[in-house]
Short mmCIF file of C-alpha atoms and ligand atoms in Angstrom, two decimals:
data_model
loop_
_atom_site.label_atom_id
_atom_site.label_comp_id
_atom_site.label_asym_id
_atom_site.label_seq_id
_atom_site.Cartn_x
_atom_site.Cartn_y
_atom_site.Cartn_z
CA MET A 22 -0.32 -0.05 -0.05
CA THR A 23 1.32 3.41 -0.81
CA ALA A 24 0.77 6.83 1.39
CA ASP A 25 -1.69 7.95 -0.64
CA ASN A 26 -3.59 4.91 -1.94
CA LYS A 27 -7.36 5.09 -2.02
CA ARG A 28 -8.50 1.72 -0.55
CA ILE A 29 -10.38 2.49 2.59
CA VAL A 30 -12.27 -0.40 4.82
CA LEU A 31 -16.23 0.41 5.97
CA SER A 32 -17.76 -1.52 8.68
CA SER A 33 -20.68 -1.18 11.53
CA ASP A 34 -23.14 -2.72 13.82
CA HIS A 35 -26.41 -3.39 13.12
CA SER A 36 -27.60 -0.04 13.99
CA ALA A 37 -25.55 1.79 11.32
CA ILE A 38 -25.93 -0.56 8.09
CA LEU A 39 -28.04 2.06 6.04
CA LEU A 40 -25.61 4.85 7.03
CA ARG A 41 -22.49 2.78 6.04
CA GLN A 42 -24.11 2.03 2.95
CA ALA A 43 -24.80 5.52 1.95
CA ILE A 44 -21.22 6.41 3.20
CA ALA A 45 -19.79 3.63 0.72
CA ALA A 46 -21.57 4.99 -2.07
CA HIS A 47 -20.39 8.21 -1.86
CA ILE A 48 -16.70 7.75 -1.13
CA ALA A 49 -17.13 5.23 -4.12
CA ALA A 50 -18.06 7.94 -6.29
CA GLN A 51 -14.96 9.96 -5.20
CA GLY A 52 -12.51 7.37 -6.85
CA TRP A 53 -12.45 5.41 -3.14
CA GLU A 54 -11.82 1.87 -3.55
CA VAL A 55 -14.06 0.92 -0.68
CA VAL A 56 -13.70 -2.36 1.33
CA ASP A 57 -17.17 -2.90 2.89
CA ILE A 58 -17.03 -5.70 5.33
CA GLY A 59 -20.30 -5.19 6.61
CA PRO A 60 -22.82 -6.69 8.09
CA VAL A 61 -25.28 -6.59 5.28
CA THR A 62 -28.35 -8.11 7.54
CA PRO A 63 -30.23 -6.49 10.47
CA GLU A 64 -29.63 -8.82 13.08
CA SER A 65 -28.10 -7.23 16.33
CA THR A 66 -24.37 -8.10 16.11
CA PRO A 67 -21.66 -6.85 18.23
CA TYR A 68 -19.69 -4.02 17.55
CA PRO A 69 -16.34 -5.24 19.15
CA GLU A 70 -15.94 -7.68 16.39
CA HIS A 71 -16.84 -5.33 13.54
CA GLY A 72 -14.30 -2.60 14.81
CA ALA A 73 -11.60 -4.97 15.22
CA ALA A 74 -12.04 -6.72 11.95
CA ALA A 75 -11.94 -3.06 10.25
CA ALA A 76 -9.08 -2.23 12.49
CA ARG A 77 -7.09 -5.17 11.47
CA ARG A 78 -7.54 -4.30 7.81
CA VAL A 79 -5.96 -0.98 8.57
CA ALA A 80 -3.08 -2.20 10.66
CA SER A 81 -1.98 -4.68 8.29
CA GLY A 82 -1.73 -2.09 5.57
CA ASP A 83 -4.44 -3.71 3.63
CA CYS A 84 -6.49 -0.63 3.60
CA ARG A 85 -4.96 2.84 4.35
CA LEU A 86 -7.85 4.66 6.38
CA GLY A 87 -11.04 3.10 7.82
CA VAL A 88 -14.71 4.31 8.71
CA ILE A 89 -16.51 2.36 11.46
CA LEU A 90 -20.01 3.12 12.83
CA CYS A 91 -22.43 2.00 15.68
CA GLY A 92 -25.06 3.86 16.93
CA THR A 93 -22.99 6.40 19.20
CA GLY A 94 -19.90 5.59 17.22
CA GLN A 95 -18.07 5.01 20.79
CA GLY A 96 -18.28 1.40 21.48
CA ILE A 97 -16.92 0.46 18.07
CA MET A 98 -14.40 3.14 18.42
CA MET A 99 -12.95 1.71 21.62
CA ALA A 100 -12.73 -1.63 20.14
CA ALA A 101 -10.74 -0.59 17.07
CA ASN A 102 -8.31 1.45 19.34
CA LYS A 103 -7.24 -1.85 20.96
CA ILE A 104 -5.74 -2.93 17.69
CA LYS A 105 -1.95 -1.92 17.66
CA GLY A 106 -1.26 0.74 14.93
CA VAL A 107 -4.86 2.04 15.00
CA ARG A 108 -5.65 5.76 15.91
CA CYS A 109 -9.42 6.42 15.93
CA GLY A 110 -11.54 9.22 16.69
CA VAL A 111 -15.29 9.69 17.08
CA CYS A 112 -16.47 12.76 15.22
CA ALA A 113 -19.89 14.62 15.15
CA ASP A 114 -18.62 17.65 13.74
CA THR A 115 -16.56 18.46 10.62
CA PHE A 116 -13.78 20.49 12.65
CA SER A 117 -13.05 17.43 14.69
CA ALA A 118 -12.69 15.10 11.51
CA ARG A 119 -10.40 17.25 10.05
CA MET A 120 -8.34 17.65 13.29
CA ILE A 121 -7.72 14.13 13.92
CA ARG A 122 -6.07 13.92 10.44
CA GLN A 123 -3.83 17.04 10.66
CA HIS A 124 -3.04 16.81 14.57
CA ASN A 125 -3.53 13.12 15.40
CA ASP A 126 -2.72 11.31 12.13
CA ALA A 127 -5.88 9.20 12.71
CA ASN A 128 -6.30 6.07 10.44
CA MET A 129 -9.69 5.61 11.39
CA LEU A 130 -13.07 7.64 11.78
CA SER A 131 -16.11 6.58 13.87
CA ILE A 132 -19.19 7.78 13.20
CA GLY A 133 -22.65 7.36 15.46
CA ALA A 134 -25.32 6.74 13.49
CA ARG A 135 -27.88 7.53 16.17
CA VAL A 136 -26.21 10.85 16.67
CA VAL A 137 -25.96 12.48 13.14
CA GLY A 138 -28.00 12.27 10.22
CA GLU A 139 -26.78 11.54 6.55
CA GLY A 140 -25.92 14.71 5.36
CA LEU A 141 -23.60 15.69 8.41
CA ALA A 142 -22.13 12.08 8.39
CA LEU A 143 -21.13 12.64 4.69
CA ASP A 144 -19.74 15.73 5.31
CA ILE A 145 -17.83 14.50 8.49
CA VAL A 146 -16.20 11.91 6.04
CA ASP A 147 -15.28 14.23 3.57
CA ALA A 148 -13.41 16.29 5.98
CA PHE A 149 -11.85 13.35 7.22
CA LEU A 150 -10.69 12.12 3.64
CA ALA A 151 -9.31 15.33 2.65
CA ALA A 152 -7.22 16.39 5.60
CA PRO A 153 -3.71 15.86 5.63
CA PHE A 154 -1.60 15.02 8.48
CA ASP A 155 0.07 18.12 9.43
CA GLY A 156 3.57 16.57 10.37
CA GLY A 157 5.78 18.75 12.32
CA ARG A 158 5.40 19.03 16.16
CA HIS A 159 2.65 16.52 15.62
CA VAL A 160 5.13 13.57 14.63
CA ALA A 161 6.53 12.94 18.07
CA ARG A 162 3.06 13.47 19.83
CA VAL A 163 1.46 10.89 17.53
CA ALA A 164 4.75 8.68 18.39
CA MET A 165 4.09 8.96 21.59
CA ILE A 166 0.52 7.47 21.45
CA GLY A 167 2.12 4.51 19.64
CA ALA A 168 4.76 4.07 22.50
CA LEU A 169 1.50 3.62 24.78
CA GLU A 170 1.14 0.32 22.73
CA ALA A 171 4.47 -1.27 23.83
C1 RB5 B 18 -26.19 -1.09 20.19
O1 RB5 B 18 -27.58 -0.89 20.48
C2 RB5 B 18 -25.35 -0.10 20.51
O2 RB5 B 18 -24.95 -0.25 21.50
C3 RB5 B 18 -24.11 0.37 19.92
O3 RB5 B 18 -24.44 0.46 18.34
C4 RB5 B 18 -23.27 1.27 20.18
O4 RB5 B 18 -24.02 2.22 20.27
C5 RB5 B 18 -22.19 1.41 21.36
O5 RB5 B 18 -21.18 1.78 21.38
#
């Protein structure tokens, strides 16, 4: 995977299937290679499994970025952040979505499907995908996050 490749993993629990599919269509139309790992049926399914599965795609380098969703975005974010190398933030606004890329070099974004509507969610995803990591003084700070995993 190159640093600028446009391969992205999407996952959610049952609460966010429709929003996840809307995000998939939205970013595929922008040229992203979307790896949507489901689920596709509405039965209740535990968010830790789906967060971890998506996070492993990012941590392994199979996908450069990931977007995950559950009802609040919180539980699936917590699960994803247990996978070494993953930096995932929950965002309900576009400023935060931009800043977790610029300052924290986040490689995953989490959204609460019961928190934000589809229009805002798509804007949040766009802000996240468009923002580069600023580097500079933030490099050492991000490295400090990684050091906590040791
Ligand atoms: C599922 O009902 C709900 O708990 C889940 O989607 C998420 O909000 C957990 O953090």
